[in-house]
PDB file of C-alpha atoms in Angstrom:
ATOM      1  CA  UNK A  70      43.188  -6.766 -39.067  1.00 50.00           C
ATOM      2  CA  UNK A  71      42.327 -10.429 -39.891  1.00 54.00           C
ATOM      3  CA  UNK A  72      40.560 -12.223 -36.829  1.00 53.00           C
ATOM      4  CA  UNK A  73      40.226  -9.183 -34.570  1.00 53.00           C
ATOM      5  CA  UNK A  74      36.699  -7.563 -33.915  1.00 61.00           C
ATOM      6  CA  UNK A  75      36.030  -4.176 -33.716  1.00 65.00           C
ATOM      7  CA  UNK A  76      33.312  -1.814 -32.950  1.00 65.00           C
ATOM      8  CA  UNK A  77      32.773   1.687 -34.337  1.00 73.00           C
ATOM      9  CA  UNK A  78      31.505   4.521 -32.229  1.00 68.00           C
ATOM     10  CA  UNK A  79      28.768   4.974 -34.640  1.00 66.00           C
ATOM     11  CA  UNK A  80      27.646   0.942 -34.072  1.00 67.00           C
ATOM     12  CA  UNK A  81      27.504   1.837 -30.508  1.00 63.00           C
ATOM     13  CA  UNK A  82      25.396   4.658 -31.273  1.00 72.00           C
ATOM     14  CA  UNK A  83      22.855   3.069 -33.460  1.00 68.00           C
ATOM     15  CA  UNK A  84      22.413  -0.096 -30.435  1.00 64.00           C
ATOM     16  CA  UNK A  85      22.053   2.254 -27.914  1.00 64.00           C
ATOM     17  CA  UNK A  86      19.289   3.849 -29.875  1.00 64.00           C
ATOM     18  CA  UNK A  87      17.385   1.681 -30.827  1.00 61.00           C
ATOM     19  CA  UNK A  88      17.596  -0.113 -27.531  1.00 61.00           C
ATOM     20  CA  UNK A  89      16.320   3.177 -25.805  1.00 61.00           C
ATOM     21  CA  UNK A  90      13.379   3.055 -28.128  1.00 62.00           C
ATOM     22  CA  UNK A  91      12.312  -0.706 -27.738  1.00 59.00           C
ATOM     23  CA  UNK A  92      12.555   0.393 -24.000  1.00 56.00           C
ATOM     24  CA  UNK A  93      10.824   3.364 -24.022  1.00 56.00           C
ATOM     25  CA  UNK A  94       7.849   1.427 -25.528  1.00 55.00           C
ATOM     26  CA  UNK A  95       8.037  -1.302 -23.232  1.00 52.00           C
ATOM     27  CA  UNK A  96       7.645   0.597 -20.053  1.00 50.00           C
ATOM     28  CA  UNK A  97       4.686   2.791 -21.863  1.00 49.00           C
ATOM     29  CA  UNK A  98       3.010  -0.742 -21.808  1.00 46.00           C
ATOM     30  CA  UNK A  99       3.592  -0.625 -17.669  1.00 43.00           C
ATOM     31  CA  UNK A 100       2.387   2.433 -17.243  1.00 45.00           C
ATOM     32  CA  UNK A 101      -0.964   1.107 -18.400  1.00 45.00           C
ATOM     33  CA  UNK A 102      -0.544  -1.587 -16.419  1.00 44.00           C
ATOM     34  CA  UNK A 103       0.701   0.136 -12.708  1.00 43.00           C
ATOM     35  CA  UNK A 104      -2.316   2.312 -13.274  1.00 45.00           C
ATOM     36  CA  UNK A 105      -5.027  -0.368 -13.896  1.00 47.00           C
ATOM     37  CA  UNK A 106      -3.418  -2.301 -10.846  1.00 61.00           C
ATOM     38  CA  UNK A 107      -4.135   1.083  -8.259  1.00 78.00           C
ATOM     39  CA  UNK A 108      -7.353  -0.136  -7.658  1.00 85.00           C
ATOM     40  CA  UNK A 109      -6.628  -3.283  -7.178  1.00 89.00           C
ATOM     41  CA  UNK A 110      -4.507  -2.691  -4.759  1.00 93.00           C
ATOM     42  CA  UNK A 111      -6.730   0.009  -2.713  1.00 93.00           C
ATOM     43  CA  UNK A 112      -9.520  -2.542  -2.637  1.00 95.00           C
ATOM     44  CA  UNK A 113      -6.723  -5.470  -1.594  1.00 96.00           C
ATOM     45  CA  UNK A 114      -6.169  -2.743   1.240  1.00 96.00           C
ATOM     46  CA  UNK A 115      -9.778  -2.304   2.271  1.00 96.00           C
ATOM     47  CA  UNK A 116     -10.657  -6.074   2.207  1.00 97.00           C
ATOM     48  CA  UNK A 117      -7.786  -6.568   4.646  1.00 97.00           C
ATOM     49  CA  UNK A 118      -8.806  -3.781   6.903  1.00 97.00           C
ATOM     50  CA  UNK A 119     -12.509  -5.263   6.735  1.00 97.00           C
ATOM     51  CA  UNK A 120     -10.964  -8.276   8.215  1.00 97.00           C
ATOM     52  CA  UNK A 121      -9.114  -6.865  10.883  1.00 97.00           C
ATOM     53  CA  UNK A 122     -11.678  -4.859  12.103  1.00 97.00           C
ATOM     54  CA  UNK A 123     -14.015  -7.464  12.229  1.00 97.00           C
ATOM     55  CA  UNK A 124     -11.633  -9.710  13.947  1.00 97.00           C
ATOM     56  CA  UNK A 125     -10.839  -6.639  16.348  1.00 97.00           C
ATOM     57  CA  UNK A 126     -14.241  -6.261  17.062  1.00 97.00           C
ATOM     58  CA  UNK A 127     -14.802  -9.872  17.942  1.00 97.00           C
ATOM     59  CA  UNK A 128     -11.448 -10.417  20.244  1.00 97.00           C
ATOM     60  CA  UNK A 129     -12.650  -6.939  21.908  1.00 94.00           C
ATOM     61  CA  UNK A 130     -16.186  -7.818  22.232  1.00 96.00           C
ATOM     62  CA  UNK A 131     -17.066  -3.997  20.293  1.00 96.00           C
ATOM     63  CA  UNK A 132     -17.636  -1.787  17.803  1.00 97.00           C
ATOM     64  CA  UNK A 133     -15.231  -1.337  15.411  1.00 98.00           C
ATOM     65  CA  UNK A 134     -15.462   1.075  12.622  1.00 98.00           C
ATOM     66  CA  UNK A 135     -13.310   1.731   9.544  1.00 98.00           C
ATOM     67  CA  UNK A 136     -13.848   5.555   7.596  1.00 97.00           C
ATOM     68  CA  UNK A 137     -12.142   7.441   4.724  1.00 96.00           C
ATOM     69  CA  UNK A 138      -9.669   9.700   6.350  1.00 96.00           C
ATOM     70  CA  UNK A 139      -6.922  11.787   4.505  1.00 93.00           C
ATOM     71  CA  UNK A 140      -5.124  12.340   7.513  1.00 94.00           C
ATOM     72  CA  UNK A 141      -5.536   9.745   9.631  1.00 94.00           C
ATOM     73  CA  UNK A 142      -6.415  12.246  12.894  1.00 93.00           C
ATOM     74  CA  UNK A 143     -10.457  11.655  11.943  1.00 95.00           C
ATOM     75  CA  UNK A 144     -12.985  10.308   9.356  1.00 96.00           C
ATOM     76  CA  UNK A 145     -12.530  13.085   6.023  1.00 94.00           C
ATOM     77  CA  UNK A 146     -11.686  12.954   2.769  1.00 94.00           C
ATOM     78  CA  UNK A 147     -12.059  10.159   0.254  1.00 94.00           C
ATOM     79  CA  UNK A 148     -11.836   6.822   0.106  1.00 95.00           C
ATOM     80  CA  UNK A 149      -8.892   6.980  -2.875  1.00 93.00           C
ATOM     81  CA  UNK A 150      -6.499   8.901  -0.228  1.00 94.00           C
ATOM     82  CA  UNK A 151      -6.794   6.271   2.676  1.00 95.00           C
ATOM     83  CA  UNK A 152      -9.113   5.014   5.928  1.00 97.00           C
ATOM     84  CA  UNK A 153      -8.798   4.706   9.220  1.00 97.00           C
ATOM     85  CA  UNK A 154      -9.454   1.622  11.555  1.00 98.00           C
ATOM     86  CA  UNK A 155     -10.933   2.551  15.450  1.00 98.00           C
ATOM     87  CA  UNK A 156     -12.751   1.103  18.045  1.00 97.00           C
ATOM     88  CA  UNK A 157     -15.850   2.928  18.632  1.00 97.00           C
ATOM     89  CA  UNK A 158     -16.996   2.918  22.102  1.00 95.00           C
ATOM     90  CA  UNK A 159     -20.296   5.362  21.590  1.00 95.00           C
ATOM     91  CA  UNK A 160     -21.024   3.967  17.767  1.00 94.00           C
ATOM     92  CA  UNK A 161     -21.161   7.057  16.141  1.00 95.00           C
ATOM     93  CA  UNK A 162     -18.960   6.448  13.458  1.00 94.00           C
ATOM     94  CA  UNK A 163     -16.300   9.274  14.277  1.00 95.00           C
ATOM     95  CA  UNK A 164     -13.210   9.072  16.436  1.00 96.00           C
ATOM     96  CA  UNK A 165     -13.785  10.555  20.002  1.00 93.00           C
ATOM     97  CA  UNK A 166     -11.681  10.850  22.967  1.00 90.00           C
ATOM     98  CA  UNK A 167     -12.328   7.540  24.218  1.00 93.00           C
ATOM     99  CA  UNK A 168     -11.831   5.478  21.039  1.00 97.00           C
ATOM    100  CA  UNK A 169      -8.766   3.851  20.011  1.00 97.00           C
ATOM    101  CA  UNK A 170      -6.830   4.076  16.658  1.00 97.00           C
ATOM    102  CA  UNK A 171      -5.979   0.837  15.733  1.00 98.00           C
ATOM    103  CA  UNK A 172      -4.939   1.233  11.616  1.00 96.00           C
ATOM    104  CA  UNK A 173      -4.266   3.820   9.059  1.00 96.00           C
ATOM    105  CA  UNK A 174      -4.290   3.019   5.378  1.00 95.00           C
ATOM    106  CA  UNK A 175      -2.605   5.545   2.960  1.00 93.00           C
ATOM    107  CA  UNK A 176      -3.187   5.044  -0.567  1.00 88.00           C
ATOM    108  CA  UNK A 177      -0.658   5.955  -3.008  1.00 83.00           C
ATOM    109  CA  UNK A 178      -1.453   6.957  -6.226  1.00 83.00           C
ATOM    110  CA  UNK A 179      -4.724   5.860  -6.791  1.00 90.00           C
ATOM    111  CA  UNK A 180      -5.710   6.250 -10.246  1.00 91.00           C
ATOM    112  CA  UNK A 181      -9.910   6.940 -10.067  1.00 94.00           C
ATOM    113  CA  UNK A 182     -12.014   7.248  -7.539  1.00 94.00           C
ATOM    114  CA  UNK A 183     -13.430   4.808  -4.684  1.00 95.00           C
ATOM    115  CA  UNK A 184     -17.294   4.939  -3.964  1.00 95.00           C
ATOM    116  CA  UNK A 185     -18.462   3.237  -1.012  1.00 95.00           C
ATOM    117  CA  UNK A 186     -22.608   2.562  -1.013  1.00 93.00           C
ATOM    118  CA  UNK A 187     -24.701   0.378   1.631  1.00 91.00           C
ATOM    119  CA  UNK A 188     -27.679   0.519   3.533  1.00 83.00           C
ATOM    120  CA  UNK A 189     -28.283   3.464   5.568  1.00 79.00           C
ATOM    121  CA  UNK A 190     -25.753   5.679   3.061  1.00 81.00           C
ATOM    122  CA  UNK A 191     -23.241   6.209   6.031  1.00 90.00           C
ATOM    123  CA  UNK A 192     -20.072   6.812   5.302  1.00 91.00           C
ATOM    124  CA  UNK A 193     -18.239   4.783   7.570  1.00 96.00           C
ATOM    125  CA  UNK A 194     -18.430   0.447   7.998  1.00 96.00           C
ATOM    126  CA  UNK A 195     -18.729  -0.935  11.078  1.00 97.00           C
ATOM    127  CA  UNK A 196     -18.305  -4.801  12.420  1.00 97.00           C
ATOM    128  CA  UNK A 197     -20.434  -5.303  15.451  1.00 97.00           C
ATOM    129  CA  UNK A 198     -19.055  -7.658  18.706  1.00 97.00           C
ATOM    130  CA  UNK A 199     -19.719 -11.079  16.776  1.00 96.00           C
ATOM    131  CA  UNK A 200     -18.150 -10.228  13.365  1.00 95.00           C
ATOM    132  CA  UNK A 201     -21.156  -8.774  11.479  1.00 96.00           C
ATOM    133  CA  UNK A 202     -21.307  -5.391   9.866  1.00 95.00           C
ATOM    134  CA  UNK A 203     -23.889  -3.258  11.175  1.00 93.00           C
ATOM    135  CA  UNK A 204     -26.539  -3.792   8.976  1.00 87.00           C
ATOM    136  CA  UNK A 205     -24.570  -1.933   6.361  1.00 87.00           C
ATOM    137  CA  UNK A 206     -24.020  -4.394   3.196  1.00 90.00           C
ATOM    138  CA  UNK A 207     -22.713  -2.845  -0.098  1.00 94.00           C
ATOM    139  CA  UNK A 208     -19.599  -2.444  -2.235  1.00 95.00           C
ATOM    140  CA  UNK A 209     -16.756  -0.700  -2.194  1.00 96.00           C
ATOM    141  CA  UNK A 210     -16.146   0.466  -6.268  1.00 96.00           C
ATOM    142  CA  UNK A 211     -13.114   1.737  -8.055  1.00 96.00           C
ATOM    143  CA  UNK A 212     -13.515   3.895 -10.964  1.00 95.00           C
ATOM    144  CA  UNK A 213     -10.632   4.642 -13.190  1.00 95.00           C
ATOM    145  CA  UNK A 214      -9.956   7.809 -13.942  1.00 92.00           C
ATOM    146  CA  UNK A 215     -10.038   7.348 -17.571  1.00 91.00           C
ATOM    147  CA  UNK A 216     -13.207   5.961 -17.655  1.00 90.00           C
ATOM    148  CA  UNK A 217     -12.828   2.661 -18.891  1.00 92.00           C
ATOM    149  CA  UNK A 218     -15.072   0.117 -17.778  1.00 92.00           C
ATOM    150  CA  UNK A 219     -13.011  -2.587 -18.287  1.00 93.00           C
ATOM    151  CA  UNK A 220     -11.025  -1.457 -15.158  1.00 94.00           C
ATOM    152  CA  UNK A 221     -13.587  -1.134 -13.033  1.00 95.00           C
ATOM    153  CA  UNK A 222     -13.562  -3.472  -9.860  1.00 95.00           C
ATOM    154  CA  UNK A 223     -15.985  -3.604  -6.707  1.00 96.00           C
ATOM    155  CA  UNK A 224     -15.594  -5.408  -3.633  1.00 96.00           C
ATOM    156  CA  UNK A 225     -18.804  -6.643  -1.793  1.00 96.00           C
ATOM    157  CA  UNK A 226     -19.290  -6.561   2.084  1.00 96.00           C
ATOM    158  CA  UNK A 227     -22.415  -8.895   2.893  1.00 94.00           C
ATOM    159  CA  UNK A 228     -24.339  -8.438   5.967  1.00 93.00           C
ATOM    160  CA  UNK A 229     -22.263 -11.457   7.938  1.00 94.00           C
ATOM    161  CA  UNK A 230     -18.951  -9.363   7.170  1.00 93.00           C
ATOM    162  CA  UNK A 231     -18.069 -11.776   4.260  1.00 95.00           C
ATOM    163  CA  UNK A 232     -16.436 -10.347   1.473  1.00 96.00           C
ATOM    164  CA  UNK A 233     -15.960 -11.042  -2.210  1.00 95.00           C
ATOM    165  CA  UNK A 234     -14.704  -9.643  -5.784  1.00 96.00           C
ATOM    166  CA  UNK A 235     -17.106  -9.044  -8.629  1.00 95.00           C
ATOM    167  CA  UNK A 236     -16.315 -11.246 -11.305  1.00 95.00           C
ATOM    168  CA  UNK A 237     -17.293 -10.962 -15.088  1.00 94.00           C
ATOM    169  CA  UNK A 238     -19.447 -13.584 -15.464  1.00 91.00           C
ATOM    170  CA  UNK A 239     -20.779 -13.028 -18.631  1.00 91.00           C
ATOM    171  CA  UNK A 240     -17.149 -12.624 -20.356  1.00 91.00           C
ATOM    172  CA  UNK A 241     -17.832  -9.391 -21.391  1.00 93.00           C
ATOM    173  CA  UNK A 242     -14.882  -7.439 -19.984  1.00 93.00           C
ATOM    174  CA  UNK A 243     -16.642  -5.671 -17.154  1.00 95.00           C
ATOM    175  CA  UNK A 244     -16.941  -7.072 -13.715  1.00 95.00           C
ATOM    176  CA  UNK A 245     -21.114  -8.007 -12.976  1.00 94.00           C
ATOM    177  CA  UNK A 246     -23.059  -6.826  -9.802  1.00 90.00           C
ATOM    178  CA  UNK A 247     -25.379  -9.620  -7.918  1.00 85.00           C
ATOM    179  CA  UNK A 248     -28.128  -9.135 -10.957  1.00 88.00           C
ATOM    180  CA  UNK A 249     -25.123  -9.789 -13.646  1.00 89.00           C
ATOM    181  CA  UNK A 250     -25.622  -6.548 -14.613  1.00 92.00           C
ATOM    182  CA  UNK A 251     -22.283  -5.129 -15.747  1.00 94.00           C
ATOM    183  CA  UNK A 252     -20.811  -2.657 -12.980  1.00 94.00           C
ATOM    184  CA  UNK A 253     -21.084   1.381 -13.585  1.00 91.00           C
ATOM    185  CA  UNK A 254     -19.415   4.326 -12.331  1.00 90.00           C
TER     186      UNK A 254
END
Protein backbone atom coordinates (compact mmCIF):
# COMPACT_ATOMS: atom_id res chain seq x y z
CA UNK A 1 0.00 0.00 0.00
CA UNK A 2 3.07 2.17 -0.85
CA UNK A 3 1.99 5.83 -1.92
CA UNK A 4 -1.73 5.52 -1.19
CA UNK A 5 -3.33 7.39 1.87
CA UNK A 6 -5.76 6.13 3.98
CA UNK A 7 -7.94 7.10 6.78
CA UNK A 8 -9.27 4.92 9.60
CA UNK A 9 -12.75 5.28 10.96
CA UNK A 10 -11.29 5.76 14.30
CA UNK A 11 -9.01 8.99 12.80
CA UNK A 12 -12.25 10.32 11.69
CA UNK A 13 -13.60 9.89 15.00
CA UNK A 14 -10.94 11.44 17.06
CA UNK A 15 -11.05 14.91 14.36
CA UNK A 16 -14.50 15.11 14.62
CA UNK A 17 -14.14 15.22 18.35
CA UNK A 18 -12.00 17.24 19.08
CA UNK A 19 -13.23 19.65 16.47
CA UNK A 20 -16.73 19.59 18.25
CA UNK A 21 -14.95 20.57 21.40
CA UNK A 22 -12.72 23.52 20.09
CA UNK A 23 -16.22 24.56 18.71
CA UNK A 24 -18.22 24.15 21.48
CA UNK A 25 -15.83 26.52 23.36
CA UNK A 26 -15.69 28.97 20.76
CA UNK A 27 -19.32 29.75 20.52
CA UNK A 28 -19.48 29.73 24.62
CA UNK A 29 -17.16 32.82 24.01
CA UNK A 30 -20.30 34.35 21.71
CA UNK A 31 -22.68 33.74 23.93
CA UNK A 32 -20.96 36.21 26.23
CA UNK A 33 -20.61 38.33 23.63
CA UNK A 34 -24.50 38.33 21.86
CA UNK A 35 -25.57 38.97 25.41
CA UNK A 36 -23.33 41.99 26.30
CA UNK A 37 -24.28 43.39 22.73
CA UNK A 38 -28.47 43.31 23.75
CA UNK A 39 -28.12 46.48 25.18
CA UNK A 40 -26.36 47.90 22.83
CA UNK A 41 -28.53 47.29 20.46
CA UNK A 42 -31.87 48.35 22.48
CA UNK A 43 -30.24 51.69 23.17
CA UNK A 44 -29.02 51.84 19.17
CA UNK A 45 -32.94 51.35 18.82
CA UNK A 46 -34.03 54.11 21.17
CA UNK A 47 -31.46 56.72 19.93
CA UNK A 48 -32.90 56.18 16.46
CA UNK A 49 -36.46 56.47 17.55
CA UNK A 50 -35.37 59.74 19.56
CA UNK A 51 -34.42 61.01 16.22
CA UNK A 52 -37.33 60.26 14.34
CA UNK A 53 -39.60 61.54 16.64
CA UNK A 54 -37.96 64.62 16.95
CA UNK A 55 -37.70 65.01 13.28
CA UNK A 56 -41.54 63.97 13.14
CA UNK A 57 -42.35 66.46 15.46
CA UNK A 58 -40.58 69.21 13.62
CA UNK A 59 -41.88 68.30 9.84
CA UNK A 60 -45.47 68.06 11.69
CA UNK A 61 -45.14 71.13 13.65
CA UNK A 62 -46.29 68.74 17.13
CA UNK A 63 -45.94 66.75 19.83
CA UNK A 64 -44.45 63.69 19.44
CA UNK A 65 -44.01 61.20 22.14
CA UNK A 66 -42.16 57.88 22.36
CA UNK A 67 -43.29 55.25 25.60
CA UNK A 68 -42.42 51.67 26.67
CA UNK A 69 -45.12 49.53 25.27
CA UNK A 70 -45.14 45.62 25.20
CA UNK A 71 -47.72 45.53 22.77
CA UNK A 72 -47.55 48.23 20.76
CA UNK A 73 -51.65 49.07 21.13
CA UNK A 74 -50.58 51.72 24.20
CA UNK A 75 -47.78 52.94 26.56
CA UNK A 76 -47.18 49.52 29.20
CA UNK A 77 -44.68 47.44 30.05
CA UNK A 78 -40.94 47.99 30.09
CA UNK A 79 -38.59 49.57 28.30
CA UNK A 80 -36.46 46.01 27.65
CA UNK A 81 -39.69 44.60 25.65
CA UNK A 82 -40.07 47.62 23.17
CA UNK A 83 -41.65 51.47 22.69
CA UNK A 84 -43.88 53.00 20.76
CA UNK A 85 -43.54 56.25 18.57
CA UNK A 86 -47.06 58.64 18.29
CA UNK A 87 -48.02 61.93 17.65
CA UNK A 88 -49.71 63.37 20.54
CA UNK A 89 -52.28 65.84 19.74
CA UNK A 90 -53.57 66.56 23.60
CA UNK A 91 -49.81 65.97 25.22
CA UNK A 92 -50.69 63.61 27.64
CA UNK A 93 -48.27 61.13 27.00
CA UNK A 94 -50.76 58.16 26.13
CA UNK A 95 -52.19 57.18 22.78
CA UNK A 96 -55.83 58.49 22.27
CA UNK A 97 -58.21 58.31 19.51
CA UNK A 98 -56.91 61.15 17.71
CA UNK A 99 -53.17 60.38 17.80
CA UNK A 100 -51.29 58.65 15.24
CA UNK A 101 -48.94 55.57 15.53
CA UNK A 102 -46.07 56.28 13.70
CA UNK A 103 -43.28 53.37 15.08
CA UNK A 104 -43.13 50.27 17.11
CA UNK A 105 -39.86 48.95 18.45
CA UNK A 106 -39.76 45.26 19.64
CA UNK A 107 -36.82 44.23 21.46
CA UNK A 108 -35.61 40.81 21.24
CA UNK A 109 -33.90 39.27 23.83
CA UNK A 110 -32.78 41.85 25.91
CA UNK A 111 -30.49 40.65 28.44
CA UNK A 112 -31.12 43.27 31.74
CA UNK A 113 -33.22 45.77 32.23
CA UNK A 114 -33.70 49.44 30.68
CA UNK A 115 -34.35 52.39 33.21
CA UNK A 116 -35.40 55.53 31.80
CA UNK A 117 -34.98 58.76 34.46
CA UNK A 118 -35.49 62.66 33.63
CA UNK A 119 -37.01 65.56 34.96
CA UNK A 120 -40.51 65.37 35.93
CA UNK A 121 -40.12 61.22 36.40
CA UNK A 122 -42.65 60.63 33.46
CA UNK A 123 -42.49 57.76 31.82
CA UNK A 124 -42.79 58.69 28.40
CA UNK A 125 -40.19 61.36 26.14
CA UNK A 126 -41.54 63.80 24.21
CA UNK A 127 -39.93 66.24 21.31
CA UNK A 128 -41.85 69.44 21.18
CA UNK A 129 -42.67 71.33 17.46
CA UNK A 130 -38.94 72.70 17.11
CA UNK A 131 -36.98 69.51 18.01
CA UNK A 132 -36.59 69.89 21.80
CA UNK A 133 -37.67 67.40 24.38
CA UNK A 134 -40.10 68.66 26.72
CA UNK A 135 -38.13 69.72 29.40
CA UNK A 136 -37.43 66.09 30.14
CA UNK A 137 -33.43 65.52 29.98
CA UNK A 138 -32.02 62.19 31.37
CA UNK A 139 -30.69 58.79 30.32
CA UNK A 140 -31.87 55.91 29.13
CA UNK A 141 -29.63 52.89 31.19
CA UNK A 142 -29.14 49.25 30.48
CA UNK A 143 -28.44 46.96 33.23
CA UNK A 144 -27.27 43.50 32.57
CA UNK A 145 -28.84 40.96 34.03
CA UNK A 146 -25.85 39.52 35.56
CA UNK A 147 -24.88 42.41 37.19
CA UNK A 148 -21.74 43.33 35.82
CA UNK A 149 -20.87 46.79 35.64
CA UNK A 150 -18.66 46.58 33.01
CA UNK A 151 -21.72 46.11 30.68
CA UNK A 152 -23.53 48.73 31.70
CA UNK A 153 -24.30 51.50 29.01
CA UNK A 154 -26.57 54.76 29.22
CA UNK A 155 -27.62 56.95 26.58
CA UNK A 156 -28.18 60.72 27.41
CA UNK A 157 -31.11 62.88 25.98
CA UNK A 158 -30.16 66.69 26.68
CA UNK A 159 -32.76 69.25 26.86
CA UNK A 160 -32.17 70.40 22.91
CA UNK A 161 -32.98 66.61 21.93
CA UNK A 162 -29.20 65.90 21.44
CA UNK A 163 -28.09 62.66 22.29
CA UNK A 164 -24.89 60.93 23.32
CA UNK A 165 -23.18 57.58 24.80
CA UNK A 166 -21.49 57.54 28.17
CA UNK A 167 -18.03 56.89 27.74
CA UNK A 168 -15.43 55.59 30.36
CA UNK A 169 -13.40 58.31 30.77
CA UNK A 170 -11.45 57.40 33.50
CA UNK A 171 -10.41 53.85 31.89
CA UNK A 172 -11.83 52.08 34.51
CA UNK A 173 -14.16 49.67 32.70
CA UNK A 174 -17.45 51.29 33.54
CA UNK A 175 -19.06 53.91 31.44
CA UNK A 176 -19.01 57.66 33.63
CA UNK A 177 -22.17 59.89 34.15
CA UNK A 178 -21.70 63.91 33.53
CA UNK A 179 -19.80 64.08 37.19
CA UNK A 180 -17.35 61.06 35.94
CA UNK A 181 -18.82 59.19 38.40
CA UNK A 182 -18.91 55.58 37.24
CA UNK A 183 -22.60 54.56 36.13
CA UNK A 184 -24.87 52.28 38.66
CA UNK A 185 -27.77 50.15 38.35
Amino acid sequence: MNGTIGVSLMQTIVSLALLSVFLGMSLGGMDSILHSQSGEKALEKIAFSIRYARSEAVKNAGLVTICRSSDGSGCSGSWQQGHIVFTDINGDGQLNQNDRLLLWVEHNRVNGSIRWRAFQNRQYLQMTSLGFTRYQNGNFTFCPVDGDSRKIQQLVVNRAGRLRYAKDADGDGRVDDSRGRPVNC
